[in-house]
Amino acid sequence: MSYSLAILIPSRDMVNMPFAYDLARLTAYWSAKHVPKGGRLHLFNSMGTLICDQRQNLILEALNVKADYVLWLDSDHRFPKDMVDRLHSHQQPIVAANYSTRRVPAKPVALANDRCDELVYTTKDSTGLEEVAAIGMGAMLESTEVYKKLGLPFFTIGYSQAAGDFFGEDVFHCRKAREAGFKVMVDHDVSKEVRHIGSLEFTHEHAEACRDIIESNRSAA
């Protein structure tokens, strides 16, 4: 069954080369498989620093071209070329990858509750779908039917009195979608193939931590 897909990318003025490479592979793979069957692919980018505004503008563009689904991609991610088909196969309104944050200590971006104090981990034994309270939108496939049911704003930065902290536009959106009756799902299998590109200042502690591995490899040789 063919469908219309809009890929939505909020970014600043530069993207990572590995992301660009994976995006090229994903669009080529999807187009070769679905365009001959009547599928339509749209690609939208919004550059800026106000993420709520960027996401809102992007989804309005997707609705304007009557896309059936949107694939949210953050420009610092890596992902498999068949990710859209794998996420779409579940026929869920919201299904995403549970990637890691890009800072130490690394944490998953899926949350088990609205207090944002319990994380949902993807482990080597995790498989299939799992319902969560909220998740980061760096690699998320979403039906546009979600937005047709929600009122504005679709995204905003919120504040939790209980936690005494702010929460992101992705958490706000997931909460609002759930209140409208939609489930937020994680695909653990796809999650294992999504990477979050970050930067790290290497120190002597890193070298020391790897010493045993290096010495072991040298002895084996």
CSV table of N, CA, C and O in Angstrom, one decimal, residues 88-207:
chain,number,residue,atom,x,y,z
A,88,HIS,N,7.0,1.7,10.0
A,88,HIS,CA,5.6,1.7,9.4
A,88,HIS,C,4.9,0.4,9.5
A,88,HIS,O,3.7,0.3,9.5
A,89,SER,N,5.7,-0.7,9.5
A,89,SER,CA,5.1,-2.0,9.5
A,89,SER,C,4.2,-2.3,10.7
A,89,SER,O,3.3,-3.1,10.7
A,90,HIS,N,4.5,-1.5,11.8
A,90,HIS,CA,3.7,-1.7,13.0
A,90,HIS,C,2.3,-1.1,13.0
A,90,HIS,O,1.5,-1.4,13.8
A,91,GLN,N,2.1,-0.2,12.0
A,91,GLN,CA,0.8,0.4,11.8
A,91,GLN,C,0.4,1.1,13.1
A,91,GLN,O,-0.8,1.0,13.6
A,92,GLN,N,1.3,1.8,13.7
A,92,GLN,CA,1.1,2.6,14.9
A,92,GLN,C,1.1,4.1,14.6
A,92,GLN,O,1.9,4.5,13.8
A,93,PRO,N,0.3,4.9,15.3
A,93,PRO,CA,0.3,6.3,15.0
A,93,PRO,C,1.6,7.0,15.4
A,93,PRO,O,2.0,8.0,14.7
A,94,ILE,N,2.3,6.5,16.4
A,94,ILE,CA,3.5,7.1,16.9
A,94,ILE,C,4.5,6.0,17.3
A,94,ILE,O,4.2,5.2,18.2
A,95,VAL,N,5.6,5.8,16.6
A,95,VAL,CA,6.5,4.8,16.9
A,95,VAL,C,7.9,5.4,16.6
A,95,VAL,O,8.2,6.0,15.6
A,96,ALA,N,8.8,5.2,17.6
A,96,ALA,CA,10.1,5.8,17.5
A,96,ALA,C,11.2,4.9,18.0
A,96,ALA,O,11.0,3.8,18.6
A,97,ALA,N,12.5,5.4,17.7
A,97,ALA,CA,13.7,4.7,18.2
A,97,ALA,C,14.1,5.2,19.5
A,97,ALA,O,14.1,6.5,19.7
A,98,ASN,N,14.5,4.4,20.4
A,98,ASN,CA,15.0,4.8,21.7
A,98,ASN,C,16.5,4.9,21.7
A,98,ASN,O,17.3,4.0,22.1
A,99,TYR,N,17.0,6.0,21.2
A,99,TYR,CA,18.4,6.2,21.1
A,99,TYR,C,19.0,6.8,22.4
A,99,TYR,O,18.3,7.1,23.3
A,100,SER,N,20.3,6.8,22.4
A,100,SER,CA,21.0,7.3,23.6
A,100,SER,C,21.3,8.8,23.5
A,100,SER,O,21.4,9.4,22.5
A,101,THR,N,21.3,9.5,24.7
A,101,THR,CA,21.8,10.8,24.7
A,101,THR,C,23.3,10.8,24.3
A,101,THR,O,24.0,9.8,24.3
A,102,ARG,N,23.8,12.0,23.9
A,102,ARG,CA,25.2,12.1,23.4
A,102,ARG,C,26.2,12.6,24.4
A,102,ARG,O,27.2,13.2,24.0
A,103,ARG,N,25.8,12.6,25.6
A,103,ARG,CA,26.7,13.1,26.7
A,103,ARG,C,26.9,12.0,27.8
A,103,ARG,O,25.9,11.3,28.0
A,104,VAL,N,28.0,12.0,28.4
A,104,VAL,CA,28.3,11.1,29.5
A,104,VAL,C,27.8,11.7,30.8
A,104,VAL,O,28.1,12.9,31.0
A,105,PRO,N,27.0,11.0,31.6
A,105,PRO,CA,26.6,9.6,31.4
A,105,PRO,C,25.5,9.5,30.4
A,105,PRO,O,24.5,10.2,30.5
A,106,ALA,N,25.6,8.5,29.5
A,106,ALA,CA,24.6,8.3,28.5
A,106,ALA,C,23.3,7.7,29.1
A,106,ALA,O,23.4,6.9,29.9
A,107,LYS,N,22.2,8.2,28.6
A,107,LYS,CA,20.9,7.7,29.0
A,107,LYS,C,20.0,7.5,27.8
A,107,LYS,O,20.1,8.2,26.8
A,108,PRO,N,19.0,6.6,27.9
A,108,PRO,CA,18.0,6.5,26.9
A,108,PRO,C,17.1,7.7,26.9
A,108,PRO,O,16.9,8.3,27.9
A,109,VAL,N,16.4,7.9,25.7
A,109,VAL,CA,15.5,9.1,25.7
A,109,VAL,C,14.0,8.7,25.9
A,109,VAL,O,13.2,9.6,25.8
A,110,ALA,N,13.8,7.4,26.2
A,110,ALA,CA,12.4,7.0,26.4
A,110,ALA,C,12.1,7.1,27.9
A,110,ALA,O,12.9,6.7,28.8
A,111,LEU,N,10.9,7.6,28.2
A,111,LEU,CA,10.5,7.8,29.6
A,111,LEU,C,9.3,6.9,29.9
A,111,LEU,O,8.4,6.8,29.1
A,112,ALA,N,9.3,6.4,31.2
A,112,ALA,CA,8.2,5.5,31.6
A,112,ALA,C,7.0,6.2,32.2
A,112,ALA,O,5.9,5.6,32.3
A,113,ASN,N,7.2,7.5,32.6
A,113,ASN,CA,6.1,8.2,33.3
A,113,ASN,C,6.2,9.7,33.0
A,113,ASN,O,7.1,10.2,32.5
A,114,ASP,N,5.1,10.4,33.4
A,114,ASP,CA,5.0,11.8,33.2
A,114,ASP,C,5.9,12.6,34.1
A,114,ASP,O,6.1,13.8,33.9
A,115,ARG,N,6.4,12.0,35.2
A,115,ARG,CA,7.3,12.7,36.1
A,115,ARG,C,8.7,12.8,35.5
A,115,ARG,O,9.6,13.5,36.0
A,116,CYS,N,9.0,12.0,34.4
A,116,CYS,CA,10.3,12.0,33.8
A,116,CYS,C,11.4,11.5,34.7
A,116,CYS,O,12.5,11.9,34.5
A,117,ASP,N,11.0,10.7,35.6
A,117,ASP,CA,12.1,10.2,36.6
A,117,ASP,C,12.3,8.7,36.4
A,117,ASP,O,13.0,8.1,37.3
A,118,GLU,N,11.8,8.1,35.4
A,118,GLU,CA,12.0,6.6,35.2
A,118,GLU,C,12.3,6.4,33.7
A,118,GLU,O,11.5,6.7,32.9
A,119,LEU,N,13.5,5.9,33.4
A,119,LEU,CA,13.9,5.7,32.0
A,119,LEU,C,13.5,4.3,31.6
A,119,LEU,O,13.4,3.4,32.3
A,120,VAL,N,13.3,4.2,30.2
A,120,VAL,CA,13.0,2.9,29.6
A,120,VAL,C,14.3,2.6,28.8
A,120,VAL,O,14.6,3.3,27.8
A,121,TYR,N,14.9,1.5,29.1
A,121,TYR,CA,16.2,1.1,28.5
A,121,TYR,C,15.9,0.1,27.3
A,121,TYR,O,15.0,-0.8,27.4
A,122,THR,N,16.7,0.2,26.3
A,122,THR,CA,16.7,-0.8,25.2
A,122,THR,C,18.0,-1.6,25.5
A,122,THR,O,19.1,-1.1,25.4
A,123,THR,N,17.8,-2.9,25.8
A,123,THR,CA,19.0,-3.8,26.1
A,123,THR,C,19.2,-4.8,25.0
A,123,THR,O,18.4,-4.8,24.1
A,124,LYS,N,20.2,-5.6,25.1
A,124,LYS,CA,20.5,-6.6,24.1
A,124,LYS,C,19.3,-7.6,24.0
A,124,LYS,O,19.1,-8.2,22.9
A,125,ASP,N,18.5,-7.8,25.0
A,125,ASP,CA,17.4,-8.7,25.0
A,125,ASP,C,16.1,-8.0,24.6
A,125,ASP,O,15.1,-8.7,24.5
A,126,SER,N,16.1,-6.7,24.5
A,126,SER,CA,14.8,-6.0,24.2
A,126,SER,C,14.5,-6.3,22.7
A,126,SER,O,15.3,-6.3,21.9
A,127,THR,N,13.2,-6.5,22.5
A,127,THR,CA,12.7,-6.7,21.1
A,127,THR,C,11.3,-6.3,21.0
A,127,THR,O,10.5,-6.2,22.0
A,128,GLY,N,10.8,-6.0,19.8
A,128,GLY,CA,9.4,-5.7,19.6
A,128,GLY,C,9.1,-4.3,20.0
A,128,GLY,O,10.0,-3.4,20.2
A,129,LEU,N,7.8,-4.1,20.3
A,129,LEU,CA,7.3,-2.8,20.7
A,129,LEU,C,7.1,-2.7,22.2
A,129,LEU,O,6.8,-3.7,22.8
A,130,GLU,N,7.2,-1.5,22.7
A,130,GLU,CA,6.9,-1.2,24.1
A,130,GLU,C,6.3,0.2,24.2
A,130,GLU,O,6.8,1.1,23.6
A,131,GLU,N,5.2,0.3,24.9
A,131,GLU,CA,4.5,1.6,25.1
A,131,GLU,C,5.3,2.4,26.2
A,131,GLU,O,5.7,1.8,27.2
A,132,VAL,N,5.5,3.6,25.9
A,132,VAL,CA,6.2,4.5,26.8
A,132,VAL,C,5.3,5.8,27.1
A,132,VAL,O,4.4,6.0,26.3
A,133,ALA,N,5.7,6.6,28.0
A,133,ALA,CA,5.0,7.8,28.3
A,133,ALA,C,5.5,8.9,27.3
A,133,ALA,O,4.7,9.7,26.9
A,134,ALA,N,6.7,9.0,27.0
A,134,ALA,CA,7.3,10.0,26.1
A,134,ALA,C,8.6,9.5,25.6
A,134,ALA,O,9.3,8.6,26.2
A,135,ILE,N,9.1,10.1,24.5
A,135,ILE,CA,10.4,9.7,23.9
A,135,ILE,C,10.9,10.9,23.1
A,135,ILE,O,10.1,11.7,22.5
A,136,GLY,N,12.2,11.0,22.9
A,136,GLY,CA,12.8,12.0,22.1
A,136,GLY,C,12.3,11.8,20.6
A,136,GLY,O,12.1,10.6,20.2
A,137,MET,N,12.3,12.8,19.8
A,137,MET,CA,11.8,12.8,18.5
A,137,MET,C,12.9,12.7,17.4
A,137,MET,O,12.6,13.1,16.2
A,138,GLY,N,14.1,12.3,17.8
A,138,GLY,CA,15.2,12.3,16.8
A,138,GLY,C,15.0,11.3,15.7
A,138,GLY,O,15.7,11.4,14.7
A,139,ALA,N,14.2,10.3,16.0
A,139,ALA,CA,14.0,9.2,14.9
A,139,ALA,C,12.6,8.7,15.2
A,139,ALA,O,12.4,7.6,15.8
A,140,MET,N,11.6,9.4,14.7
A,140,MET,CA,10.2,9.0,15.0
A,140,MET,C,9.3,9.1,13.8
A,140,MET,O,9.4,10.0,13.0
A,141,LEU,N,8.5,8.0,13.6
A,141,LEU,CA,7.5,8.0,12.5
A,141,LEU,C,6.2,8.2,13.1
A,141,LEU,O,5.8,7.6,14.1
A,142,GLU,N,5.5,9.2,12.5
A,142,GLU,CA,4.2,9.6,13.1
A,142,GLU,C,3.2,9.8,12.0
A,142,GLU,O,3.4,10.4,11.0
A,143,SER,N,2.0,9.3,12.3
A,143,SER,CA,0.8,9.6,11.4
A,143,SER,C,0.4,11.0,11.5
A,143,SER,O,0.3,11.6,12.6
A,144,THR,N,0.1,11.6,10.4
A,144,THR,CA,-0.4,13.0,10.4
A,144,THR,C,-1.8,13.1,11.0
A,144,THR,O,-2.3,14.2,11.4
A,145,GLU,N,-2.5,11.9,11.2
A,145,GLU,CA,-3.8,11.9,11.9
A,145,GLU,C,-3.6,12.4,13.3
A,145,GLU,O,-4.6,13.0,13.9
A,146,VAL,N,-2.5,12.2,13.9
A,146,VAL,CA,-2.2,12.7,15.3
A,146,VAL,C,-2.4,14.2,15.3
A,146,VAL,O,-3.1,14.8,16.2
A,147,TYR,N,-1.9,14.9,14.3
A,147,TYR,CA,-1.9,16.4,14.3
A,147,TYR,C,-3.3,16.9,13.9
A,147,TYR,O,-3.7,18.0,14.4
A,148,LYS,N,-4.0,16.2,13.2
A,148,LYS,CA,-5.3,16.6,12.8
A,148,LYS,C,-6.3,16.6,14.0
A,148,LYS,O,-7.3,17.2,14.0
A,149,LYS,N,-5.9,15.8,15.0
A,149,LYS,CA,-6.8,15.7,16.2
A,149,LYS,C,-6.3,16.6,17.3
A,149,LYS,O,-7.1,17.0,18.2
A,150,LEU,N,-5.1,17.0,17.3
A,150,LEU,CA,-4.5,17.9,18.3
A,150,LEU,C,-4.8,19.4,18.0
A,150,LEU,O,-4.8,19.8,16.8
A,151,GLY,N,-4.9,20.2,19.0
A,151,GLY,CA,-5.0,21.6,18.8
A,151,GLY,C,-3.6,22.2,19.0
A,151,GLY,O,-2.7,21.6,19.6
A,152,LEU,N,-3.5,23.5,18.5
A,152,LEU,CA,-2.2,24.2,18.7
A,152,LEU,C,-2.1,24.6,20.2
A,152,LEU,O,-3.1,24.9,20.8
A,153,PRO,N,-0.9,24.7,20.7
A,153,PRO,CA,0.4,24.4,20.0
A,153,PRO,C,0.7,22.9,20.0
A,153,PRO,O,0.4,22.2,21.0
A,154,PHE,N,1.3,22.4,19.0
A,154,PHE,CA,1.8,21.0,18.9
A,154,PHE,C,3.0,20.8,19.8
A,154,PHE,O,3.2,19.7,20.3
A,155,PHE,N,3.8,21.9,20.0
A,155,PHE,CA,5.1,21.8,20.7
A,155,PHE,C,5.3,23.0,21.6
A,155,PHE,O,5.0,24.1,21.1
A,156,THR,N,5.8,22.8,22.8
A,156,THR,CA,6.2,23.9,23.6
A,156,THR,C,7.1,23.3,24.7
A,156,THR,O,7.1,22.1,25.0
A,157,ILE,N,7.9,24.2,25.3
A,157,ILE,CA,8.7,23.8,26.5
A,157,ILE,C,7.9,23.9,27.7
A,157,ILE,O,7.2,24.9,27.9
A,158,GLY,N,7.9,22.8,28.5
A,158,GLY,CA,7.0,22.8,29.7
A,158,GLY,C,7.8,22.8,31.0
A,158,GLY,O,9.1,22.8,31.0
A,159,TYR,N,7.1,22.9,32.1
A,159,TYR,CA,7.8,22.9,33.4
A,159,TYR,C,7.0,22.0,34.3
A,159,TYR,O,5.8,22.0,34.4
A,160,SER,N,7.7,21.1,35.0
A,160,SER,CA,7.2,20.1,36.0
A,160,SER,C,7.3,20.7,37.4
A,160,SER,O,8.5,20.8,37.9
A,161,GLN,N,6.2,21.0,38.0
A,161,GLN,CA,6.3,21.4,39.4
A,161,GLN,C,6.8,20.3,40.3
A,161,GLN,O,7.6,20.6,41.3
A,162,ALA,N,6.4,19.1,40.0
A,162,ALA,CA,6.8,17.9,40.9
A,162,ALA,C,8.3,17.7,40.8
A,162,ALA,O,9.0,17.5,41.8
A,163,ALA,N,8.9,17.8,39.6
A,163,ALA,CA,10.3,17.6,39.4
A,163,ALA,C,11.1,18.8,39.6
A,163,ALA,O,12.3,18.7,39.8
A,164,GLY,N,10.5,20.0,39.6
A,164,GLY,CA,11.2,21.2,39.7
A,164,GLY,C,12.1,21.5,38.5
A,164,GLY,O,13.2,22.0,38.7
A,165,ASP,N,11.7,21.1,37.3
A,165,ASP,CA,12.6,21.2,36.2
A,165,ASP,C,11.8,21.4,34.9
A,165,ASP,O,10.6,21.1,34.9
A,166,PHE,N,12.5,21.8,33.9
A,166,PHE,CA,11.8,22.0,32.6
A,166,PHE,C,11.8,20.6,31.8
A,166,PHE,O,12.7,19.8,32.0
A,167,PHE,N,10.9,20.5,30.9
A,167,PHE,CA,11.0,19.3,30.0
A,167,PHE,C,10.8,19.8,28.6
A,167,PHE,O,10.2,20.9,28.3
A,168,GLY,N,11.3,19.0,27.6
A,168,GLY,CA,11.4,19.4,26.3
A,168,GLY,C,10.1,19.3,25.5
A,168,GLY,O,9.0,18.8,25.9
A,169,GLU,N,10.1,19.9,24.3
A,169,GLU,CA,9.0,19.9,23.4
A,169,GLU,C,8.5,18.5,23.0
A,169,GLU,O,7.3,18.3,22.7
A,170,ASP,N,9.4,17.6,23.0
A,170,ASP,CA,9.1,16.2,22.6
A,170,ASP,C,8.2,15.6,23.7
A,170,ASP,O,7.3,14.9,23.4
A,171,VAL,N,8.6,15.8,25.0
A,171,VAL,CA,7.8,15.3,26.1
A,171,VAL,C,6.4,15.9,26.1
A,171,VAL,O,5.4,15.3,26.2
A,172,PHE,N,6.4,17.2,25.9
A,172,PHE,CA,5.1,17.9,25.8
A,172,PHE,C,4.2,17.3,24.7
A,172,PHE,O,3.0,17.1,24.9
A,173,HIS,N,4.8,17.1,23.5
A,173,HIS,CA,4.0,16.6,22.4
A,173,HIS,C,3.5,15.2,22.7
A,173,HIS,O,2.3,14.9,22.4
A,174,CYS,N,4.3,14.3,23.3
A,174,CYS,CA,3.9,13.0,23.6
A,174,CYS,C,2.8,13.0,24.6
A,174,CYS,O,1.8,12.2,24.5
A,175,ARG,N,2.9,13.8,25.6
A,175,ARG,CA,1.8,13.9,26.6
A,175,ARG,C,0.5,14.3,25.9
A,175,ARG,O,-0.6,13.8,26.2
A,176,LYS,N,0.6,15.3,25.1
A,176,LYS,CA,-0.6,15.9,24.4
A,176,LYS,C,-1.2,14.8,23.5
A,176,LYS,O,-2.5,14.7,23.5
A,177,ALA,N,-0.4,14.0,22.8
A,177,ALA,CA,-0.9,13.0,22.0
A,177,ALA,C,-1.6,11.9,22.8
A,177,ALA,O,-2.6,11.4,22.4
A,178,ARG,N,-1.0,11.5,23.9
A,178,ARG,CA,-1.6,10.5,24.8
A,178,ARG,C,-2.9,11.0,25.3
A,178,ARG,O,-3.9,10.2,25.4
A,179,GLU,N,-3.0,12.2,25.7
A,179,GLU,CA,-4.3,12.8,26.2
A,179,GLU,C,-5.4,12.7,25.1
A,179,GLU,O,-6.5,12.7,25.5
A,180,ALA,N,-4.9,12.8,23.9
A,180,ALA,CA,-5.9,12.7,22.8
A,180,ALA,C,-6.2,11.2,22.4
A,180,ALA,O,-7.0,11.0,21.5
A,181,GLY,N,-5.6,10.3,23.1
A,181,GLY,CA,-5.9,8.9,22.9
A,181,GLY,C,-4.9,8.1,22.1
A,181,GLY,O,-5.2,6.9,21.7
A,182,PHE,N,-3.8,8.7,21.7
A,182,PHE,CA,-2.8,8.0,21.0
A,182,PHE,C,-1.7,7.3,21.9
A,182,PHE,O,-1.4,7.9,22.9
A,183,LYS,N,-1.2,6.2,21.5
A,183,LYS,CA,-0.2,5.5,22.2
A,183,LYS,C,1.2,5.9,21.6
A,183,LYS,O,1.3,6.2,20.4
A,184,VAL,N,2.2,6.0,22.5
A,184,VAL,CA,3.6,6.3,22.1
A,184,VAL,C,4.4,5.0,22.2
A,184,VAL,O,4.5,4.5,23.3
A,185,MET,N,4.9,4.5,21.1
A,185,MET,CA,5.5,3.2,21.1
A,185,MET,C,7.0,3.3,20.8
A,185,MET,O,7.4,4.2,20.0
A,186,VAL,N,7.8,2.4,21.3
A,186,VAL,CA,9.2,2.3,21.0
A,186,VAL,C,9.4,1.0,20.3
A,186,VAL,O,8.9,-0.1,20.6
A,187,ASP,N,10.2,1.0,19.2
A,187,ASP,CA,10.6,-0.2,18.5
A,187,ASP,C,12.0,-0.5,18.9
A,187,ASP,O,13.0,0.2,18.6
A,188,HIS,N,12.2,-1.5,19.8
A,188,HIS,CA,13.5,-1.8,20.4
A,188,HIS,C,14.5,-2.4,19.3
A,188,HIS,O,15.7,-2.2,19.5
A,189,ASP,N,14.0,-3.0,18.3
A,189,ASP,CA,14.9,-3.6,17.3
A,189,ASP,C,15.5,-2.5,16.5
A,189,ASP,O,16.7,-2.5,16.2
A,190,VAL,N,14.7,-1.5,16.0
A,190,VAL,CA,15.2,-0.4,15.3
A,190,VAL,C,16.2,0.4,16.2
A,190,VAL,O,17.2,0.9,15.7
A,191,SER,N,15.8,0.5,17.4
A,191,SER,CA,16.6,1.3,18.4
A,191,SER,C,18.0,0.9,18.4
A,191,SER,O,18.9,1.7,18.6
A,192,LYS,N,18.3,-0.4,18.3
A,192,LYS,CA,19.6,-0.9,18.4
A,192,LYS,C,20.5,-0.5,17.2
A,192,LYS,O,21.7,-0.6,17.3
A,193,GLU,N,19.9,0.1,16.2
A,193,GLU,CA,20.6,0.5,15.0
A,193,GLU,C,20.7,2.0,14.8
A,193,GLU,O,21.2,2.5,13.8
A,194,VAL,N,20.2,2.7,15.7
A,194,VAL,CA,20.2,4.2,15.7
A,194,VAL,C,21.3,4.7,16.6
A,194,VAL,O,21.4,4.3,17.7
A,195,ARG,N,22.1,5.6,16.0
A,195,ARG,CA,23.2,6.2,16.8
A,195,ARG,C,23.0,7.7,16.9
A,195,ARG,O,22.4,8.4,16.1
A,196,HIS,N,23.5,8.3,18.0
A,196,HIS,CA,23.4,9.7,18.3
A,196,HIS,C,24.9,10.2,18.3
A,196,HIS,O,25.7,9.8,19.1
A,197,ILE,N,25.1,11.1,17.3
A,197,ILE,CA,26.5,11.6,17.1
A,197,ILE,C,26.8,12.7,18.1
A,197,ILE,O,26.1,13.7,18.2
A,198,GLY,N,27.9,12.5,18.8
A,198,GLY,CA,28.3,13.6,19.8
A,198,GLY,C,29.8,13.9,19.7
A,198,GLY,O,30.5,13.4,18.8
A,199,SER,N,30.2,14.6,20.7
A,199,SER,CA,31.7,15.0,20.7
A,199,SER,C,32.2,14.6,22.1
A,199,SER,O,31.4,14.7,23.1
A,200,LEU,N,33.5,14.3,22.2
A,200,LEU,CA,34.1,14.0,23.5
A,200,LEU,C,35.5,14.5,23.5
A,200,LEU,O,36.2,14.3,22.6
A,201,GLU,N,35.8,15.1,24.7
A,201,GLU,CA,37.2,15.5,24.9
A,201,GLU,C,38.0,14.3,25.6
A,201,GLU,O,37.7,14.0,26.7
A,202,PHE,N,38.9,13.7,24.8
A,202,PHE,CA,39.5,12.5,25.4
A,202,PHE,C,40.7,12.9,26.3
A,202,PHE,O,41.4,13.9,26.1
A,203,THR,N,40.8,12.2,27.4
A,203,THR,CA,41.8,12.5,28.5
A,203,THR,C,42.6,11.3,28.7
A,203,THR,O,42.3,10.2,28.2
A,204,HIS,N,43.6,11.4,29.6
A,204,HIS,CA,44.4,10.2,30.0
A,204,HIS,C,43.6,9.2,30.7
A,204,HIS,O,43.9,8.0,30.6
A,205,GLU,N,42.4,9.5,31.3
A,205,GLU,CA,41.6,8.5,31.9
A,205,GLU,C,41.0,7.6,30.9
A,205,GLU,O,40.9,6.4,31.1
A,206,HIS,N,40.7,8.1,29.7
A,206,HIS,CA,40.2,7.2,28.6
A,206,HIS,C,41.3,6.3,28.1
A,206,HIS,O,41.0,5.1,27.9
A,207,ALA,N,42.5,6.8,28.0
A,207,ALA,CA,43.6,5.9,27.6
A,207,ALA,C,43.9,4.8,28.6
A,207,ALA,O,44.1,3.7,28.3
